[in-house]
Coordinates of C-alpha atoms in Angstrom, one line a residue:
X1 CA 0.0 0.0 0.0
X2 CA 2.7 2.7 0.7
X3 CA 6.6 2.5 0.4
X4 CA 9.3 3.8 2.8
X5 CA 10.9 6.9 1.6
X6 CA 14.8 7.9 2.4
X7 CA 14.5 10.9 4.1
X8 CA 17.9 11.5 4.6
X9 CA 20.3 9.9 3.0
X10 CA 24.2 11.1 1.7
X11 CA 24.5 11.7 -1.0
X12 CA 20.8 11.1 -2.3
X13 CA 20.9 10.0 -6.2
X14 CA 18.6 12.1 -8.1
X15 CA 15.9 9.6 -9.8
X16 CA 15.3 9.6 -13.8
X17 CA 12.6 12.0 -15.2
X18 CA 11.2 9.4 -17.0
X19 CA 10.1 7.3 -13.6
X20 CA 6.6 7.8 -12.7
X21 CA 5.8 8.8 -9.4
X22 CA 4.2 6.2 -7.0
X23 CA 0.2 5.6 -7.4
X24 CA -1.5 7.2 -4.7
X25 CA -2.7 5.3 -1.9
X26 CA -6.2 4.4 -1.8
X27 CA -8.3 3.8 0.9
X28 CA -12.2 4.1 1.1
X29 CA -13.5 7.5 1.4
X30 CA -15.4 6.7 4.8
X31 CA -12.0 6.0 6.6
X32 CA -10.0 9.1 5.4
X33 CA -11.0 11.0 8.3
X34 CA -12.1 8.6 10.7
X35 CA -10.7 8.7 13.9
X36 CA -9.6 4.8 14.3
X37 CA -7.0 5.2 11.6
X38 CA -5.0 8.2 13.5
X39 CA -6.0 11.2 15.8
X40 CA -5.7 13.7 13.2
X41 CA -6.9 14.2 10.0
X42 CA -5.3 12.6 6.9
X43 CA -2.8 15.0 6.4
X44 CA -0.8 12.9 3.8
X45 CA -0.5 14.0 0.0
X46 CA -1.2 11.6 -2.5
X47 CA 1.9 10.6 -3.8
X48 CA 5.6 11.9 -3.0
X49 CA 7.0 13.6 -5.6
X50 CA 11.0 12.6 -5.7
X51 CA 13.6 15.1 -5.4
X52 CA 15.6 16.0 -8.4
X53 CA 18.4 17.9 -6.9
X54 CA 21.0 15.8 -4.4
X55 CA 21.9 17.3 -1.4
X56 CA 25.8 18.4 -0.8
X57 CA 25.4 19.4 3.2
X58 CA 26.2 16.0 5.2
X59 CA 22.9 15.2 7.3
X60 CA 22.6 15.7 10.8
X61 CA 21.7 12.0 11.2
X62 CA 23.5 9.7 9.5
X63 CA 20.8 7.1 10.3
X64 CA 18.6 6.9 7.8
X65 CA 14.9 8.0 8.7
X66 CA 11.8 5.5 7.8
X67 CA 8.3 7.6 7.1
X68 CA 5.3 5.2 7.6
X69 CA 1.9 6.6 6.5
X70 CA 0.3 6.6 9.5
X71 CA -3.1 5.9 7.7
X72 CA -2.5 2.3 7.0
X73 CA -3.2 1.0 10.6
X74 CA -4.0 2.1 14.1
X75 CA -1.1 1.4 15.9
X76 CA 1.9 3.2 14.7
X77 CA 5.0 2.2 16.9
X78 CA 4.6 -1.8 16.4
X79 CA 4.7 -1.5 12.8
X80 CA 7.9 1.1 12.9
X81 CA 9.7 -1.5 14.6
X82 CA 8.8 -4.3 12.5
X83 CA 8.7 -2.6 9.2
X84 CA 5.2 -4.3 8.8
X85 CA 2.4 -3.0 6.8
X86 CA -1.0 -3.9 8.2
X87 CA -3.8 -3.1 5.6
X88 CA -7.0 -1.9 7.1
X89 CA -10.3 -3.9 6.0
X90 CA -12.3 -1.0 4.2
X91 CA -15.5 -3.6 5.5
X92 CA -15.0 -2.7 9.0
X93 CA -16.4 1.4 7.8
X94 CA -19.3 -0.8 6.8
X95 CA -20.2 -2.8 10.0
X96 CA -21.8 -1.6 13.5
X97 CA -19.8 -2.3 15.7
X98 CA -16.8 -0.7 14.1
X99 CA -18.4 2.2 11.9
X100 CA -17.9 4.7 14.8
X101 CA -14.3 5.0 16.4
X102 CA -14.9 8.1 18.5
X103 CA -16.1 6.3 21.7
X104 CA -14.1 7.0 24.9
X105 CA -14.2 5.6 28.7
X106 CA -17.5 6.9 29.8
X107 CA -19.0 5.1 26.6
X108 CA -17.2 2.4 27.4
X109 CA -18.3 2.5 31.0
X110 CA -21.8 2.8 30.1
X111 CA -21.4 -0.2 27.9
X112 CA -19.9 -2.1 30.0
X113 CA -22.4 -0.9 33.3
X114 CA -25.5 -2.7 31.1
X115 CA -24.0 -5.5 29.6
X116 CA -22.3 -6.6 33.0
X117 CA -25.7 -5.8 35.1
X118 CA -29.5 -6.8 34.8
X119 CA -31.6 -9.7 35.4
X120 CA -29.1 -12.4 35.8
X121 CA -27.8 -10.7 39.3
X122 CA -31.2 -11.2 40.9
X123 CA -31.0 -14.9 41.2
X124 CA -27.5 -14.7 43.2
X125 CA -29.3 -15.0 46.4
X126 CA -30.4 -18.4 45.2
X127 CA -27.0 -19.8 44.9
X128 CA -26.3 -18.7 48.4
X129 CA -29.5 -21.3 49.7
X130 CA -27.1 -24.3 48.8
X131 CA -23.7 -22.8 49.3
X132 CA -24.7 -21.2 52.1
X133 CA -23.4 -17.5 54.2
X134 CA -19.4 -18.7 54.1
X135 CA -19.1 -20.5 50.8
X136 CA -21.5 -18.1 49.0
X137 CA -19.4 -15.0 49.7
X138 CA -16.2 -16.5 49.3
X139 CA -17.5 -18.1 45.7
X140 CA -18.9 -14.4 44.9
X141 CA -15.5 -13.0 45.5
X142 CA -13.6 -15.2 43.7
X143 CA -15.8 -15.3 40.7
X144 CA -15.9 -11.1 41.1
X145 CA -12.3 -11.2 40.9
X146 CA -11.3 -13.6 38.7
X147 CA -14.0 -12.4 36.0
X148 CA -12.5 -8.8 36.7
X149 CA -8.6 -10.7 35.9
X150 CA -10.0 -12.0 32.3
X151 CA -11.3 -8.6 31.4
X152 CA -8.0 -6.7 31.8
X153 CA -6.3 -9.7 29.8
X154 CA -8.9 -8.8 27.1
X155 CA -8.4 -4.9 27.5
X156 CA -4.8 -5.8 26.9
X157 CA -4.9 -8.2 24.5
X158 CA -7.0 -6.1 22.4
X159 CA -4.3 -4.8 20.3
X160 CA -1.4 -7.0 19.2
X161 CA 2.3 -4.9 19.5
X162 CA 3.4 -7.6 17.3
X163 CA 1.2 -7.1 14.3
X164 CA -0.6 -4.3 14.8
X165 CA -3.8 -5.4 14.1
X166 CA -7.2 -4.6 16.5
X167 CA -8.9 -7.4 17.4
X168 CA -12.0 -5.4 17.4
X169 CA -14.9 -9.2 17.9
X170 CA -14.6 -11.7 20.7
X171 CA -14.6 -14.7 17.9
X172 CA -12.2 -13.0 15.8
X173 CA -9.1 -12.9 18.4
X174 CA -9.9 -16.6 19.1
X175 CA -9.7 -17.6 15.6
X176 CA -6.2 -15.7 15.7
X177 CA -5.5 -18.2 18.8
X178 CA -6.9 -21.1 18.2
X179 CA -7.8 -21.2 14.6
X180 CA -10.4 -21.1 12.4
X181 CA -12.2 -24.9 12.7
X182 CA -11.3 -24.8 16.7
X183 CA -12.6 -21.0 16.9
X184 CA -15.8 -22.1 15.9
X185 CA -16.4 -25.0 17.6
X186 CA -15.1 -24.1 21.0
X187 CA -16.8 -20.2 20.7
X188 CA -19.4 -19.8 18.0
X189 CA -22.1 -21.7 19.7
X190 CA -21.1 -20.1 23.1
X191 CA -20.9 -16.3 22.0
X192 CA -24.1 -17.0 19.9
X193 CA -26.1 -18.3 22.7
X194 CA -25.3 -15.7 25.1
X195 CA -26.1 -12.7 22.4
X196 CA -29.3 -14.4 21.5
X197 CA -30.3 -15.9 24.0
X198 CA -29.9 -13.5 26.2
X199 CA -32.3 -11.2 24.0
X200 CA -34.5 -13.9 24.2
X201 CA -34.5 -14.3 27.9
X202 CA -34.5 -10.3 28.2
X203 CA -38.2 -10.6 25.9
X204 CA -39.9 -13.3 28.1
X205 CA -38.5 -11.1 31.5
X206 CA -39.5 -7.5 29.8
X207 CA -43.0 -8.6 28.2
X208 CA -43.8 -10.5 31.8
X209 CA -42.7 -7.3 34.1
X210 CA -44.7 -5.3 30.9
X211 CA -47.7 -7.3 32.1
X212 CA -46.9 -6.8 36.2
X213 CA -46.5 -3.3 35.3
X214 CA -50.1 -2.5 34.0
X215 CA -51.5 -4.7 36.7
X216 CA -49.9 -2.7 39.0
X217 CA -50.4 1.0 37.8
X218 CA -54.3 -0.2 36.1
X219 CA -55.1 -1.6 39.8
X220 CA -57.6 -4.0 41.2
X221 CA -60.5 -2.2 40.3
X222 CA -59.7 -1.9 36.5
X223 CA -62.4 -3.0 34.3
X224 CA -59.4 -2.7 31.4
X225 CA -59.1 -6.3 29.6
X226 CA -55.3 -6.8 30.0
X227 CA -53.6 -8.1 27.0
X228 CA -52.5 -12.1 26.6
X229 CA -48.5 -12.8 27.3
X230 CA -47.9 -13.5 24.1
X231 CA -49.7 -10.1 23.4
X232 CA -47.4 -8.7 26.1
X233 CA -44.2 -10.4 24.4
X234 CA -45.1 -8.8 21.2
X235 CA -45.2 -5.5 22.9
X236 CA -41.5 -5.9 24.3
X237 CA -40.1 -6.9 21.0
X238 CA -41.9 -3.7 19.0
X239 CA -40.1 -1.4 21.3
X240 CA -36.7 -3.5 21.1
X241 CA -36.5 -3.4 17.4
X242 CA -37.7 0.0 17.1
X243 CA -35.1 1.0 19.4
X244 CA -32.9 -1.4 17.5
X245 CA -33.0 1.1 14.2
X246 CA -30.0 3.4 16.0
X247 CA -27.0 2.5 13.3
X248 CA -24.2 1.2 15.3
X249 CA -22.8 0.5 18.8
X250 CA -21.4 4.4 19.4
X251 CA -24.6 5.4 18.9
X252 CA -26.8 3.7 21.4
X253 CA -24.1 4.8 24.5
X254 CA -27.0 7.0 25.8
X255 CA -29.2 3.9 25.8
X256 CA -26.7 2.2 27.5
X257 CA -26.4 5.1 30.4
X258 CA -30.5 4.4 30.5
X259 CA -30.0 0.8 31.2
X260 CA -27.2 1.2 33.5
X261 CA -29.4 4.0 35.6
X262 CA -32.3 1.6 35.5
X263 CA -30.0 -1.5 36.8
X264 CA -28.3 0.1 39.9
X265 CA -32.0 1.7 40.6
X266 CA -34.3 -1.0 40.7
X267 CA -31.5 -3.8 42.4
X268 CA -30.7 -1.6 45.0
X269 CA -34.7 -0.3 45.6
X270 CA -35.2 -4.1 46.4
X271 CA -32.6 -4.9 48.6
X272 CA -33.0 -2.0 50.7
X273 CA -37.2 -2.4 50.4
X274 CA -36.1 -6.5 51.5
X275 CA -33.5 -5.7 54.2
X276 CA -36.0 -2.7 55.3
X277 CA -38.8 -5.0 56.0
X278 CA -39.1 -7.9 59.1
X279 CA -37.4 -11.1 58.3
X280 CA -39.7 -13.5 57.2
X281 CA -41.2 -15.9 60.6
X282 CA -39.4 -19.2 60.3
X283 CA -36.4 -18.7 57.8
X284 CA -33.5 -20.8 57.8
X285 CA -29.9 -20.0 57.1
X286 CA -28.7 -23.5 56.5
X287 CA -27.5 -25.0 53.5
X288 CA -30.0 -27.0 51.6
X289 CA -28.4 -30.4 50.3
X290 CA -29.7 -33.5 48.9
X291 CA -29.6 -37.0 51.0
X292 CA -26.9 -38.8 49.0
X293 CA -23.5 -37.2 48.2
X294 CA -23.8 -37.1 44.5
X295 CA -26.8 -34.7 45.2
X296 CA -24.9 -32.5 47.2
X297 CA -21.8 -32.1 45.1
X298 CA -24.1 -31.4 41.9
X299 CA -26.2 -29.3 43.7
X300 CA -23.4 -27.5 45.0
X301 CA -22.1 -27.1 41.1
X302 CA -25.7 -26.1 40.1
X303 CA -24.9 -23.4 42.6
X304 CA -21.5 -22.1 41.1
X305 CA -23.2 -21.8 37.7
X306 CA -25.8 -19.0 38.7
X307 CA -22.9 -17.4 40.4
X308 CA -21.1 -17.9 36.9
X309 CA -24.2 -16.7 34.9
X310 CA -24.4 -13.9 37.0
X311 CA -20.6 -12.5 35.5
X312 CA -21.4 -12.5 31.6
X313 CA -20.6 -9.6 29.1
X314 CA -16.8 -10.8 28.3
X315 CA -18.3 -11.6 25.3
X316 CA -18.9 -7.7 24.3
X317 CA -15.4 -6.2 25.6
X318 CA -13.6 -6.1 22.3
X319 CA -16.5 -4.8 20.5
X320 CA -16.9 -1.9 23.2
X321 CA -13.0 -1.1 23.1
X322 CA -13.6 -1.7 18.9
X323 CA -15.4 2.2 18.9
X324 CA -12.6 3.7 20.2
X325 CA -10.2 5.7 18.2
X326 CA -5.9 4.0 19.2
X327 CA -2.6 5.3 17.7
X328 CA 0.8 5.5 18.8
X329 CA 0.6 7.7 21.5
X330 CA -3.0 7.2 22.8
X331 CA -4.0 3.4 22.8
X332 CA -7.4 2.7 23.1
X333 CA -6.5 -0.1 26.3
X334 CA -5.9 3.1 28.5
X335 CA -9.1 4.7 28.6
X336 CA -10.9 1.4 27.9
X337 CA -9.8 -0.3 30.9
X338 CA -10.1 3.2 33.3
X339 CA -14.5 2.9 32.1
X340 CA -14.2 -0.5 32.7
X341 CA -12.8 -0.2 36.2
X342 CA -15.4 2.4 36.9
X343 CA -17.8 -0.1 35.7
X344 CA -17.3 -2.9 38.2
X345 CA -17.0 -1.2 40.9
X346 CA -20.5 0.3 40.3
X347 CA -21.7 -3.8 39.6
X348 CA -19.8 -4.9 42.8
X349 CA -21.5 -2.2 44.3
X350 CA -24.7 -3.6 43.4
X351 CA -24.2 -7.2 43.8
X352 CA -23.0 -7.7 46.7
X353 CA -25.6 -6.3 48.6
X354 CA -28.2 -7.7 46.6
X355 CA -27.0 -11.4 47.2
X356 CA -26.2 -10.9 50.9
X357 CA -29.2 -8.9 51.5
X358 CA -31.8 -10.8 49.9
X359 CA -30.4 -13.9 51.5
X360 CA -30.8 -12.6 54.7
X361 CA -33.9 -11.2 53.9
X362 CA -35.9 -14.2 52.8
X363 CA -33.3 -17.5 53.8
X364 CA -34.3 -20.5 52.2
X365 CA -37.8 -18.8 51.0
X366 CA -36.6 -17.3 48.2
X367 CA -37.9 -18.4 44.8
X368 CA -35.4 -20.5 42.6
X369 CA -37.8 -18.9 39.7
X370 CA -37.3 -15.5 39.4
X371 CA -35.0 -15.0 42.4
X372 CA -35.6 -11.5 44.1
X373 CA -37.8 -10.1 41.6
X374 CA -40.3 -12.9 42.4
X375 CA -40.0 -12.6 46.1
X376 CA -40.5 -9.3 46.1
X377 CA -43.7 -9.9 44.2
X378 CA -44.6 -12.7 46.7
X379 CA -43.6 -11.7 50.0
X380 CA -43.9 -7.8 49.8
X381 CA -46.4 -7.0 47.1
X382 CA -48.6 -6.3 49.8
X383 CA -47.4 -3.7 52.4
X384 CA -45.1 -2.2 49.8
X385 CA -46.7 1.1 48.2
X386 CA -48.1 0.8 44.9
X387 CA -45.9 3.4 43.5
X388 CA -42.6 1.5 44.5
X389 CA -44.0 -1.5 43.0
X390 CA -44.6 0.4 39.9
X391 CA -41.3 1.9 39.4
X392 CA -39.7 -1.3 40.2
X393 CA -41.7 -2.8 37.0
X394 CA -41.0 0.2 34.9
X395 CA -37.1 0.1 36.0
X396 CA -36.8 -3.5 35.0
X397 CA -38.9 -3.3 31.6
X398 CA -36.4 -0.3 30.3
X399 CA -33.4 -2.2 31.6
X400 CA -34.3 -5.3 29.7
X401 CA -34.9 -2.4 26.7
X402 CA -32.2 -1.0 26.5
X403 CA -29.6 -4.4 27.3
X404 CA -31.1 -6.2 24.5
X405 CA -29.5 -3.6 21.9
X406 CA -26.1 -3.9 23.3
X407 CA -26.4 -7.7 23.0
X408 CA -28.4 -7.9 19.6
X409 CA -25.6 -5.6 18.1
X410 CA -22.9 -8.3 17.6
X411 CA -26.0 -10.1 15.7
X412 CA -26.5 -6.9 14.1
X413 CA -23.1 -6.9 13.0
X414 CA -22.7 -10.5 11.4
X415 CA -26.1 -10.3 9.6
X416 CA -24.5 -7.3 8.0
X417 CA -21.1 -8.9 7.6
X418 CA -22.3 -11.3 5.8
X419 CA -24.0 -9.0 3.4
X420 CA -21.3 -6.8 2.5
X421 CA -19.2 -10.1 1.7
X422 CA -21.5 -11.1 -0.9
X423 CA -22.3 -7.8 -2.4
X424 CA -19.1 -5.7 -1.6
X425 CA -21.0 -3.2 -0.6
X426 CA -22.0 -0.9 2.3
X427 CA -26.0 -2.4 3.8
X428 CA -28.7 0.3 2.8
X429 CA -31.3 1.3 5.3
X430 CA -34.0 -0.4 4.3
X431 CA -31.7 -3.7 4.1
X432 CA -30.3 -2.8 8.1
X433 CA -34.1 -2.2 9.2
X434 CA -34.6 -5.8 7.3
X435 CA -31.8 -7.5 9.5
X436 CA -33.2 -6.0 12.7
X437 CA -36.9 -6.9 11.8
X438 CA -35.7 -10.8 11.1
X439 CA -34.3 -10.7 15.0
X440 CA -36.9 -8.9 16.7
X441 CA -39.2 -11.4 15.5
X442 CA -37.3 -14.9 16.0
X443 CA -36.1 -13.6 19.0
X444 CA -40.4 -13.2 19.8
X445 CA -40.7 -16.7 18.3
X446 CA -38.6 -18.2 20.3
X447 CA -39.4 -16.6 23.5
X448 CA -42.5 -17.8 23.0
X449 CA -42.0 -21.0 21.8
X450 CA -39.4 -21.9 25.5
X451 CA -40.7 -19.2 27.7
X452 CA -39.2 -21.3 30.2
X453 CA -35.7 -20.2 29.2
X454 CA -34.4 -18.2 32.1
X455 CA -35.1 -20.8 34.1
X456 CA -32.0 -22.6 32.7
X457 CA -29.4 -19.9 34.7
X458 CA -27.3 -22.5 36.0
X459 CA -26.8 -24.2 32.3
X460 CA -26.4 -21.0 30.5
X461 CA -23.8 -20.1 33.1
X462 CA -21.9 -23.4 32.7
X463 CA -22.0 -23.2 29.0
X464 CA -20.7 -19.0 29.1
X465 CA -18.0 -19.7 31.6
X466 CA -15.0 -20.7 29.1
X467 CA -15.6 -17.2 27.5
X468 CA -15.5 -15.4 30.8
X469 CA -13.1 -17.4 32.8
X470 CA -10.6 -19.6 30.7
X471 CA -10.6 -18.3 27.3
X472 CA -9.1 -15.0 28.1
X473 CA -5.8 -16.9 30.2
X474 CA -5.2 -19.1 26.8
X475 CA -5.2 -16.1 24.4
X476 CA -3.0 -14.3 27.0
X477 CA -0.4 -17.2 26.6
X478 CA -1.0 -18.1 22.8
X479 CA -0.1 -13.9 21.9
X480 CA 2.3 -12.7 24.7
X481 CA 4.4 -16.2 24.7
X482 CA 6.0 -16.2 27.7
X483 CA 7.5 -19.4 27.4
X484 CA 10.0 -17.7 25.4
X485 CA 11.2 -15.7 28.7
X486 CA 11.1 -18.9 30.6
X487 CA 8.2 -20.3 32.7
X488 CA 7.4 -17.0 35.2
X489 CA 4.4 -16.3 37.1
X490 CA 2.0 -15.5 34.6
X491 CA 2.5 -18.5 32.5
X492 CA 1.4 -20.5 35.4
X493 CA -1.4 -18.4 36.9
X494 CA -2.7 -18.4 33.5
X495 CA -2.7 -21.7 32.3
X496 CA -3.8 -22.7 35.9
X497 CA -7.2 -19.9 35.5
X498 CA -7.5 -21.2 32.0
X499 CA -7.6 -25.0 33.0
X500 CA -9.4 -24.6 36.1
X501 CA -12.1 -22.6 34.3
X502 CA -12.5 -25.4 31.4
X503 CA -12.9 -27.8 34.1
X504 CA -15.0 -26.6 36.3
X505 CA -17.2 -25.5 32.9
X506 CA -17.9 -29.1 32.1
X507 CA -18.6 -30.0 35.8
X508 CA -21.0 -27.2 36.0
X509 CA -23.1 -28.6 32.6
X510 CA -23.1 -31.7 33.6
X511 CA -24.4 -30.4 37.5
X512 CA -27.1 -28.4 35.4
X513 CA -28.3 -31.5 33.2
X514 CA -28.1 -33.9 36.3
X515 CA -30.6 -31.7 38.0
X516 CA -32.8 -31.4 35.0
X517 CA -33.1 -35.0 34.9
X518 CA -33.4 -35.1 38.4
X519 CA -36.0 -32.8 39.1
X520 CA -37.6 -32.1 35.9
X521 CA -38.3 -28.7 34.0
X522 CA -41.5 -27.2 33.7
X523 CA -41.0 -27.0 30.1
X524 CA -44.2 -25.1 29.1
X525 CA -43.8 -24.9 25.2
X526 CA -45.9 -22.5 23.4
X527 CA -47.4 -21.5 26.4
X528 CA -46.3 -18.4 28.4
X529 CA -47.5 -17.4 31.3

């Protein structure tokens, strides 16, 4: 794409008129200002005209000077040192997730604030019913901090020093890894079922609270026919996909401020509404565990899982740190990881209290179904002001909103990835609106076809955990090689993470399915309630 150019050089040989100058350097017209390629404009002339007259004066630095266009990729100083050429893919202009660079940390702490809070936190207090006041803390802590480890590697990891290139999607730094074939196998499946199924589980949750909601606010008295779940479902997904039609992940940051508002409201109205109120009479603190030992240790597992499904959004880092503009001088990992910081400590904030205050609140009495949002329902609907119980609805119905387009925009993006691949061409509007239309309504279809799907917390947790948890600590070793510098501290707290976290994945599906088997699933297909 470009050639190096002797700046100084003794004595410099005066070319031949008759060479042409060098073609310019093309690039697509949507990149030539856009702030991933550098921090200031394109400032570079089309072609370098060579100079006809040698210079007699010796240089001042006998070293002779190499000129990169600064244009042809992100990240300036890697590339200088290699003497590398990194070509930009002109497709990524094209694509929502990477169509905006000009994202900074408090986008990327709002991002990060409504992908890594929501529904999945309420059931915490649920895990600690088997593991108890001890083991449930210590298991929250470890899973808070290890989670918190595997995002910095990510932050990190992010851009290669090596290369140069931005690993700007989750399955796209694994296919660097791993490979292609292993890429897909070991993360397609996983990353696809958390973005879509986590829409789908956010349609059942926000069409249900829709329903609670009007109940609520229309009152006992109301001769109003209320409309049919599925009715309700159908109202959820109208507003997510008409909410869906912003362009691209930059643009929905405000959204994402929304949701994260909305999250840190309504968990910590309940815990404080639940910690406020008397204890439920005859609650118990002790751990509930099956007769044999098999059924402890799986229940036990079960239990880790909905801790583990309570810490997803890894899946959605490199995309968020994707919209922000890196160069030389200002990499994008600095102000990603300072939102990101500011981020968890606003979830740990949030979390923490929520599992150990609903716990104490309502012991072994709290609904494995719905977790806090169900016992608050249950065991407070009725001395708690309707106004309360109104905003708590409305709180939850706009989070679920506004966290379904952060996780439906990776869909977003490979629905139009795969367009522009086949036509070579940027998607129009009416093609985008298509895109987002066809997920809206299969993410309807199948809500209601398994409305039973959040129920599944402790499999979806077991099946996400690799991404989260082990994932990140193989990548880390696979780009940064350390085994070249000999076998530090690192190497072994990495590959220890990263093989403890595959394990312990497998244990926890096969704790989930066991207890499936065991207990059954009210699998109410095609019928919502």
């Amino acid at each position: 794409m470009g050639e190096v150019v002797d700046a100084n050089s003794t004595p410099v040989t005066p070319r031949p008129a008759s060479v042409a100058p060098a073609p310019p350097i093309s690039a697509p017209p949507s990149q030539f200002h856009s702030p991933s390629l550098s921090r200031s404009p394109l400032l570079t002339p089309d072609h370098i005209v060579p100079s006809k007259t040698p210079k007699n004066s010796t240089p001042r630095n006998a070293t002779p000077r190499i000129r990169t266009p600064r244009f042809i990729t992100p990240i300036g100083s890697p590339i200088r040192r290699a003497l590398k050429l990194t070509r930009l893919d002109p497709e990524d202009a094209w694509l929502p997730i990477t169509e905006s660079r000009n994202g900074n940390a408090w986008y990327a702490a709002f991002h990060c604030l409504c992908s890594g809070i929501g529904f999945q936190a309420l059931v915490l207090p649920v895990a600690f019913t088997v593991l108890g006041w001890a083991w449930g803390i210590i298991a929250l802590t470890v899973a808070f901090a290890w989670q918190l480890y595997t995002l910095y590697l990510l932050v990190q990891l992010h851009e290669n020093t090596e290369t140069g290139v931005r690993y700007s999607r989750y399955l796209q730094i694994m296919s660097a890894n791993f490979g292609e074939k292993k890429a897909k196998w070991l993360g397609l499946f996983p990353i696809l079922y958390l973005s879509i199924g986590t829409c789908v589980a956010l349609n059942i949750i926000g069409g249900s609270t829709s329903k609670l909601f009007f109940q609520t606010v229309c009152g006992q008295s109301c001769t109003v026919k209320t409309l049919t779940p599925v009715e309700w479902y159908l109202v959820f997904a109208s507003a997510a996909v008409l909410l869906s039609q912003l362009p691209n992940l930059n643009s929905i940051a405000g959204v994402s401020l929304i949701g994260s508002i909305t999250a840190v409201m309504y968990c910590t109205i309940m815990w404080m509404v639940s910690v406020n109120k008397d204890r439920l009479p005859g609650i118990s603190y002790k751990p509930v565990r099956g007769p044999k030992e098999v059924d402890r240790l799986f229940e036990v597992l079960n239990a880790l899982g909905i801790v583990a499904f309570a810490f997803r959004g890894h899946n959605l880092i490199l995309e968020i740190q994707a919209t922000m503009p890196s160069s030389e001088k200002h990499p994008s990992r600095v102000p990603m990881w300072r939102g990101a910081k500011a981020a968890y400590t606003v979830i740990a904030a949030c979390i923490f209290p929520l599992a150990i205050g609903g716990f104490w609140a309502y012991g072994q009495r709290i609904p494995s179904n719905g977790g806090m949002l169900t016992a608050f329902m249950q065991f407070h609907g009725h001395d708690t002001s309707k106004f309360a119980k109104g905003l708590v609805y409305l709180l939850v119905v706009i989070n679920c909103l506004s966290s379904f387009q952060i996780y439906a925009m990776p869909v977003f993006d490979n629905l139009e990835f795969r367009y522009t691949c086949m036509k070579n061409k940027r998607c129009s509007w009416w093609v985008r609106t298509g895109f987002r239309l066809f997920f809206g309504a299969l993410a309807f279809f199948i809500a209601v076809a398994f409305p039973f799907l959040p129920s599944l917390a402790a499999l979806i947790g077991g099946i996400a955990l690799p991404l989260t948890l082990a994932y990140p600590c193989f990548m880390w070793i696979s780009i940064k090689k350390p085994r070249q510098k000999g076998h530090g501290v690192m190497w072994c707290l990495n590959l220890g993470l990263g093989c403890l976290g595959m394990v312990l994945s497998f244990l926890l599906v096969v704790a989930a399915v066991w207890n499936l088997a065991t207990k059954g699933l009210h699998a109410n297909f095609f019928h919502p309630e």
